[in-house]
Amino acid sequence: MRNAYLFIVCMTMSLCAPSMSLPTKAPYPLPTYYSGGFSPLPDYGSGGFEPPFSVPGRIIDGITITKLLNLAGGLWNANTVIDGARLTCQRLFADRNVFGESGAEVIGSICDYLDNESIQNCGQLWDTLIVPGLGNGSYSFTNDLRCRERDYDYYVYPDYPFPTPPSDWNYPDYPFPTPPSDWNFTDFVIEKRILEGVNPLDLNPYDPCSENGIQKVNNILFALLDWLGPSIFDVFLYSGEPYSICGLMRYLLSMDLDDLYENIIGILKFPLADLLETIQPLDVCAILNELELEAEAAEAIGVLKDLLVELSGLSESQLCTFIAEEQSRDAYLQAAETMMTSLFFVIHNEETCINVLAIIAPQDRDGYFHLVTGFNISSESERNDFCALAVEAYSPSSTYVPTPYQLPAGVAIEDVTPFETPGEFLPGLTFADLIRIDGVAFNSEKVIDSIAVSCTVFGDLAASLVDEKEFDIRGFCVGAKHRSLGIMEEFCLAETVGNFYNDDRPLSLRPFHPETVGFLAIREITGIDDFSKEEICSASDNILNNRSVQDIATQLAAIYLTEALPSVNGLCKNWEEALCHLKPYCPLPEPATESPVEEITTYSPFFYNYNFGPYIPSPEYIEKANAEFDEIVSGLASLAWLIAGYDGREETCSYVAGAIDPLSGRGDGAAAVNAIDRIFEIFYDVDRCSLVVDTALDLIREEDRPYILTEGNTNIVYQLTGYQTSRDFCQAVSNAFLGVGVVEPFTASPLPPDGSDQPIVATFNIVANVVVHLQRVARSIL
């Protein structure tokens, strides 16, 4: 797979970097890696190699643009993925020796699997090519899981985790790093000792050395991905990337509270199910009945059992049977979801609340519950009073109206000790009041509305305690009360972006991470719950035999576009400032002095020469560099608008803005699908395709064209495609994707200058135009 990927990359570089000057013959012997392993270039022996497109329309010997177009059309119109893949094997990879010995082995394994179409062969492909050595285990997306059987997972440096300074280190301005004063060297050691202590019981459900520890971690990661999207991976992979954090905040605030509770329970059920499965060998019922335990240990295990009975909805005998016998994964998940739901809403149900408090009452020997709530948990009547208060507070029919809280006159917050008087959080504000306030927040429609309730009560107090320069509490609360989530996200970005990127990055220049979106794409297209041989091979069997290439390509493109829409929208909202930041030298406000140090800040970035120090390039050089940047951006932007199917930036950006959810700030999937359908119409619309091709080729500068064109040829379209005009090329594209052309066998020689080996263009021109017209009529009706 990796070698095949290199082939694609190499071909793409040949298409996308035409300005590179390539010799027609290699003036030196080829490196040894061209003769043995996989090479994207054919082996021409000692005569060297010819670069792609040295013959018009030919990429490498035997593979022309015409052949690839017809192959792409065949893939696009194949009924299933496996039909399209077999077509590729038959036509593109018929002569596998062209791709070198290792390349032929890789391609052969894949094509043989497609011919046999069995899950057993998928397993063999997994073991030999995809994840060699993993076997039936799961692939881990995290690197921090520690295995009790691997000592190096817990290695601690004897002194500190920094190298010793070299003896000749003599750079006063750059002191050698030293360990922080609060460095803790024992964390891993303590963790290992804990794991060793429970080793006979195997109580770590996420041990990567266990049979399914990684699978359980992957289940949680995929559940988080379903809920929060790829942004949750961005937070961890990019060390707290602020756009992802602030975007997640905005998304969570925009959610309906009912959906929030449902998703939280849906995530927490996994670790609880893992815990239930892990402690199954302990059998808490048997321990209580068969072992002689100390009083405190027996009491603690008894409390655990009673809580499980209350929260699971099972009788004691049913629970003991459930725990004593090994259950299926689905059974543990179902039980965990029931328990977590009961626990989450424990004080909303009066009977459950009273029963749970009665169970835990003997454990509150120090009276913490009474100190915080003001209710004596050991008293049955006070337990009943507390639960009655809670049920009333969380009832939708509650009539409590929150009011702003103020400290009594003459009392400073520094002089207040919460719960100094049992049940009193702040002077005049009891725990019972907090329960009532939280009840109002709980019954709000959206999370942002519940934040607004807190702002109503505590906003003025918080604003008096926090410097407005540090954080504008009042502005934040105004945004919450008006559901202005865009403003609240900007508050978050303003506080975090500058420190993270350490520059003057515009807040609207939102990064896009395609690699993390890939996790979401894999999840949505395959439906897998774990990255293992069993899951992948089962999913691949379904995809290969039940879905088409066109269907998957549309879904994949829509997923990526949906996630990219917020980044595009940010670019649209502040186009000039964003481009200025990306430009090689963007003028900033003039410096106050004429000193060289100040002048450096005039341009971003400045150069640094290690012999002469920092310097500023000449104005002529800066002007030329900026002009080249503007020319490239203008050309790429024009190309993007054409591909999107809109007349310029304003119309495109207007569509993008309408495709952003005003509350969550995330892209609308339906709008993305419509945009992808519009983009894919290029394959059928000859006029629009011609404009795109001409605009793309205009990006190739005149001074670079001699390096691409062969001697005597001035037609860049013909050189790169083998077709005399962009319209001829686009007509071939349309024919291929409409499926009305005859796909030629992959044995033809390079294209002659007159294009006479292109009978498709002449034969099916009228048919293609009729089909395109009918398709447009159908789209307008549907």
Short mmCIF file of N, CA, C and O in Angstrom, two decimals, residues 533-605:
data_model
loop_
_atom_site.label_atom_id
_atom_site.label_comp_id
_atom_site.label_asym_id
_atom_site.label_seq_id
_atom_site.Cartn_x
_atom_site.Cartn_y
_atom_site.Cartn_z
N LYS A 533 -8.29 -6.48 12.40
CA LYS A 533 -8.47 -7.28 11.19
C LYS A 533 -9.93 -7.69 11.02
O LYS A 533 -10.48 -7.61 9.91
N GLU A 534 -10.55 -8.13 12.09
CA GLU A 534 -11.94 -8.59 12.00
C GLU A 534 -12.87 -7.47 11.54
O GLU A 534 -13.70 -7.66 10.64
N GLU A 535 -12.74 -6.28 12.15
CA GLU A 535 -13.61 -5.16 11.80
C GLU A 535 -13.34 -4.67 10.38
O GLU A 535 -14.27 -4.43 9.60
N ILE A 536 -12.06 -4.51 10.05
CA ILE A 536 -11.71 -3.98 8.73
C ILE A 536 -12.14 -4.93 7.62
O ILE A 536 -12.70 -4.52 6.60
N CYS A 537 -11.88 -6.21 7.79
CA CYS A 537 -12.21 -7.17 6.73
C CYS A 537 -13.72 -7.32 6.57
O CYS A 537 -14.21 -7.46 5.45
N SER A 538 -14.45 -7.26 7.67
CA SER A 538 -15.90 -7.32 7.57
C SER A 538 -16.44 -6.08 6.85
O SER A 538 -17.32 -6.18 5.98
N ALA A 539 -15.90 -4.92 7.21
CA ALA A 539 -16.34 -3.67 6.56
C ALA A 539 -15.94 -3.64 5.10
O ALA A 539 -16.71 -3.20 4.24
N SER A 540 -14.72 -4.10 4.79
CA SER A 540 -14.26 -4.06 3.40
C SER A 540 -15.11 -4.98 2.53
O SER A 540 -15.38 -4.66 1.36
N ASP A 541 -15.53 -6.11 3.07
CA ASP A 541 -16.38 -7.01 2.31
C ASP A 541 -17.69 -6.33 1.94
O ASP A 541 -18.18 -6.44 0.81
N ASN A 542 -18.26 -5.58 2.88
CA ASN A 542 -19.50 -4.86 2.62
C ASN A 542 -19.29 -3.75 1.60
O ASN A 542 -20.10 -3.56 0.68
N ILE A 543 -18.20 -2.99 1.75
CA ILE A 543 -17.94 -1.87 0.85
C ILE A 543 -17.66 -2.36 -0.56
O ILE A 543 -18.19 -1.83 -1.56
N LEU A 544 -16.84 -3.40 -0.68
CA LEU A 544 -16.45 -3.89 -2.00
C LEU A 544 -17.64 -4.41 -2.79
O LEU A 544 -17.71 -4.24 -4.01
N ASN A 545 -18.57 -5.03 -2.11
CA ASN A 545 -19.65 -5.73 -2.82
C ASN A 545 -20.98 -4.99 -2.84
O ASN A 545 -21.88 -5.39 -3.58
N ASN A 546 -21.12 -3.94 -2.02
CA ASN A 546 -22.43 -3.29 -1.92
C ASN A 546 -22.43 -1.79 -2.20
O ASN A 546 -23.49 -1.18 -2.20
N ARG A 547 -21.27 -1.20 -2.42
CA ARG A 547 -21.22 0.24 -2.67
C ARG A 547 -20.42 0.53 -3.92
O ARG A 547 -19.54 -0.24 -4.32
N SER A 548 -20.72 1.67 -4.54
CA SER A 548 -20.03 2.05 -5.78
C SER A 548 -18.94 3.07 -5.48
O SER A 548 -18.95 3.74 -4.45
N VAL A 549 -17.99 3.18 -6.40
CA VAL A 549 -16.91 4.16 -6.28
C VAL A 549 -17.49 5.57 -6.24
O VAL A 549 -17.06 6.42 -5.46
N GLN A 550 -18.49 5.82 -7.08
CA GLN A 550 -19.10 7.15 -7.14
C GLN A 550 -19.75 7.50 -5.80
O GLN A 550 -19.62 8.64 -5.30
N ASP A 551 -20.42 6.55 -5.19
CA ASP A 551 -21.09 6.77 -3.90
C ASP A 551 -20.06 7.10 -2.82
O ASP A 551 -20.21 8.06 -2.06
N ILE A 552 -18.99 6.32 -2.75
CA ILE A 552 -17.97 6.53 -1.72
C ILE A 552 -17.22 7.83 -1.97
O ILE A 552 -16.92 8.58 -1.02
N ALA A 553 -16.90 8.12 -3.24
CA ALA A 553 -16.18 9.36 -3.55
C ALA A 553 -17.01 10.58 -3.15
O ALA A 553 -16.48 11.56 -2.59
N THR A 554 -18.31 10.53 -3.40
CA THR A 554 -19.19 11.64 -3.02
C THR A 554 -19.25 11.80 -1.51
O THR A 554 -19.17 12.92 -0.98
N GLN A 555 -19.40 10.69 -0.80
CA GLN A 555 -19.47 10.75 0.66
C GLN A 555 -18.15 11.26 1.25
O GLN A 555 -18.15 12.10 2.15
N LEU A 556 -17.03 10.75 0.74
CA LEU A 556 -15.72 11.17 1.25
C LEU A 556 -15.50 12.66 1.02
O LEU A 556 -15.07 13.38 1.94
N ALA A 557 -15.80 13.13 -0.19
CA ALA A 557 -15.62 14.55 -0.49
C ALA A 557 -16.53 15.41 0.38
O ALA A 557 -16.12 16.48 0.86
N ALA A 558 -17.76 14.95 0.61
CA ALA A 558 -18.70 15.72 1.44
C ALA A 558 -18.23 15.79 2.89
O ALA A 558 -18.38 16.84 3.54
N ILE A 559 -17.66 14.71 3.40
CA ILE A 559 -17.14 14.72 4.78
C ILE A 559 -16.03 15.75 4.91
O ILE A 559 -16.02 16.56 5.86
N TYR A 560 -15.09 15.73 3.99
CA TYR A 560 -13.98 16.68 4.05
C TYR A 560 -14.45 18.11 3.87
O TYR A 560 -13.98 19.03 4.57
N LEU A 561 -15.37 18.33 2.94
CA LEU A 561 -15.85 19.69 2.72
C LEU A 561 -16.64 20.20 3.92
O LEU A 561 -16.50 21.37 4.30
N THR A 562 -17.44 19.33 4.54
CA THR A 562 -18.20 19.74 5.72
C THR A 562 -17.26 20.24 6.82
O THR A 562 -17.51 21.27 7.45
N GLU A 563 -16.17 19.51 7.04
CA GLU A 563 -15.22 19.90 8.09
C GLU A 563 -14.38 21.11 7.67
O GLU A 563 -13.88 21.84 8.53
N ALA A 564 -14.22 21.32 6.36
CA ALA A 564 -13.40 22.45 5.89
C ALA A 564 -14.18 23.75 5.80
O ALA A 564 -13.58 24.84 5.75
N LEU A 565 -15.51 23.67 5.79
CA LEU A 565 -16.33 24.88 5.61
C LEU A 565 -16.03 25.98 6.63
O LEU A 565 -15.93 27.16 6.25
N PRO A 566 -15.87 25.68 7.94
CA PRO A 566 -15.54 26.76 8.88
C PRO A 566 -14.23 27.45 8.55
O PRO A 566 -14.12 28.68 8.71
N SER A 567 -13.22 26.70 8.07
CA SER A 567 -11.95 27.32 7.68
C SER A 567 -12.13 28.22 6.47
O SER A 567 -11.58 29.32 6.41
N VAL A 568 -12.91 27.75 5.50
CA VAL A 568 -13.16 28.56 4.30
C VAL A 568 -13.96 29.81 4.67
O VAL A 568 -13.68 30.91 4.17
N ASN A 569 -14.92 29.65 5.56
CA ASN A 569 -15.73 30.80 5.98
C ASN A 569 -14.87 31.84 6.68
O ASN A 569 -15.06 33.05 6.49
N GLY A 570 -13.94 31.38 7.53
CA GLY A 570 -13.03 32.32 8.18
C GLY A 570 -12.18 33.08 7.20
O GLY A 570 -11.96 34.29 7.33
N LEU A 571 -11.71 32.39 6.17
CA LEU A 571 -10.92 33.04 5.12
C LEU A 571 -11.77 34.05 4.36
O LEU A 571 -11.31 35.16 4.04
N CYS A 572 -13.02 33.69 4.09
CA CYS A 572 -13.90 34.60 3.37
C CYS A 572 -14.19 35.87 4.18
O CYS A 572 -14.23 36.98 3.63
N LYS A 573 -14.38 35.74 5.49
CA LYS A 573 -14.76 36.87 6.31
C LYS A 573 -13.65 37.91 6.44
O LYS A 573 -13.93 39.08 6.66
N ASN A 574 -12.42 37.49 6.32
CA ASN A 574 -11.31 38.42 6.50
C ASN A 574 -10.23 38.12 5.46
O ASN A 574 -9.08 37.81 5.79
N TRP A 575 -10.62 38.21 4.21
CA TRP A 575 -9.78 37.78 3.08
C TRP A 575 -8.46 38.52 3.04
O TRP A 575 -7.39 37.92 2.99
N GLU A 576 -8.51 39.85 3.07
CA GLU A 576 -7.29 40.64 2.90
C GLU A 576 -6.32 40.44 4.06
O GLU A 576 -5.12 40.30 3.87
N GLU A 577 -6.85 40.43 5.29
CA GLU A 577 -5.98 40.28 6.45
C GLU A 577 -5.34 38.89 6.47
O GLU A 577 -4.16 38.73 6.81
N ALA A 578 -6.13 37.87 6.09
CA ALA A 578 -5.59 36.51 6.07
C ALA A 578 -4.49 36.38 5.02
O ALA A 578 -3.44 35.79 5.28
N LEU A 579 -4.71 36.94 3.83
CA LEU A 579 -3.69 36.87 2.79
C LEU A 579 -2.45 37.66 3.18
O LEU A 579 -1.32 37.26 2.87
N CYS A 580 -2.66 38.76 3.86
CA CYS A 580 -1.52 39.56 4.32
C CYS A 580 -0.65 38.73 5.26
O CYS A 580 0.58 38.78 5.20
N HIS A 581 -1.30 37.93 6.11
CA HIS A 581 -0.54 37.11 7.05
C HIS A 581 0.23 36.01 6.32
O HIS A 581 1.34 35.64 6.74
N LEU A 582 -0.33 35.50 5.23
CA LEU A 582 0.32 34.43 4.49
C LEU A 582 1.35 34.94 3.50
O LEU A 582 2.21 34.17 3.05
N LYS A 583 1.28 36.21 3.19
CA LYS A 583 2.17 36.80 2.18
C LYS A 583 3.62 36.79 2.68
O LYS A 583 3.86 36.92 3.88
N PRO A 584 4.60 36.63 1.79
CA PRO A 584 6.00 36.62 2.23
C PRO A 584 6.39 37.86 3.03
O PRO A 584 7.07 37.77 4.04
N TYR A 585 5.98 39.04 2.56
CA TYR A 585 6.31 40.29 3.25
C TYR A 585 5.06 41.15 3.28
O TYR A 585 4.68 41.75 2.29
N CYS A 586 4.43 41.18 4.44
CA CYS A 586 3.19 41.96 4.55
C CYS A 586 3.47 43.25 5.30
O CYS A 586 3.92 43.20 6.45
N PRO A 587 3.26 44.41 4.70
CA PRO A 587 3.53 45.68 5.40
C PRO A 587 2.69 45.81 6.66
O PRO A 587 1.50 45.54 6.67
N LEU A 588 3.34 46.21 7.74
CA LEU A 588 2.68 46.51 9.01
C LEU A 588 2.78 48.01 9.25
O LEU A 588 3.44 48.73 8.48
N PRO A 589 2.15 48.55 10.31
CA PRO A 589 2.29 49.98 10.58
C PRO A 589 3.74 50.41 10.67
O PRO A 589 4.60 49.67 11.14
N GLU A 590 4.01 51.60 10.18
CA GLU A 590 5.38 52.10 10.15
C GLU A 590 5.96 52.17 11.56
O GLU A 590 5.26 52.53 12.50
N PRO A 591 7.24 51.84 11.71
CA PRO A 591 7.87 51.90 13.04
C PRO A 591 8.00 53.34 13.53
O PRO A 591 8.05 54.28 12.76
N ALA A 592 8.06 53.46 14.86
CA ALA A 592 8.16 54.79 15.47
C ALA A 592 9.53 55.38 15.31
O ALA A 592 9.70 56.59 15.33
N THR A 593 10.56 54.55 15.16
CA THR A 593 11.94 55.03 15.01
C THR A 593 12.52 54.47 13.73
O THR A 593 11.91 53.62 13.06
N GLU A 594 13.70 54.93 13.41
CA GLU A 594 14.37 54.47 12.20
C GLU A 594 15.47 53.46 12.52
O GLU A 594 16.30 53.17 11.68
N SER A 595 15.50 52.96 13.76
CA SER A 595 16.58 52.04 14.14
C SER A 595 16.44 50.73 13.37
O SER A 595 15.33 50.32 13.03
N PRO A 596 17.54 50.07 13.06
CA PRO A 596 17.48 48.80 12.32
C PRO A 596 16.62 47.76 13.01
O PRO A 596 15.90 47.01 12.36
N VAL A 597 16.67 47.72 14.34
CA VAL A 597 15.87 46.72 15.05
C VAL A 597 14.39 46.96 14.82
O VAL A 597 13.61 46.02 14.60
N GLU A 598 13.96 48.22 14.86
CA GLU A 598 12.56 48.52 14.63
C GLU A 598 12.16 48.24 13.20
O GLU A 598 11.06 47.82 12.91
N GLU A 599 13.10 48.50 12.27
CA GLU A 599 12.77 48.30 10.86
C GLU A 599 12.46 46.84 10.57
O GLU A 599 11.69 46.53 9.67
N ILE A 600 13.08 45.94 11.32
CA ILE A 600 12.86 44.52 11.09
C ILE A 600 11.38 44.18 11.23
O ILE A 600 10.86 43.35 10.52
N THR A 601 10.68 44.85 12.14
CA THR A 601 9.27 44.53 12.37
C THR A 601 8.36 45.04 11.26
O THR A 601 7.17 44.75 11.27
N THR A 602 8.93 45.79 10.31
CA THR A 602 8.11 46.31 9.22
C THR A 602 7.62 45.20 8.31
O THR A 602 6.58 45.29 7.70
N TYR A 603 8.41 44.13 8.23
CA TYR A 603 8.06 43.05 7.32
C TYR A 603 8.02 41.72 8.09
O TYR A 603 8.75 41.53 9.06
N SER A 604 7.16 40.84 7.63
CA SER A 604 7.02 39.56 8.31
C SER A 604 7.06 38.44 7.28
O SER A 604 6.25 38.40 6.37
N PRO A 605 8.04 37.52 7.40
CA PRO A 605 9.09 37.48 8.42
C PRO A 605 10.35 38.19 7.92
O PRO A 605 10.46 38.46 6.74
#
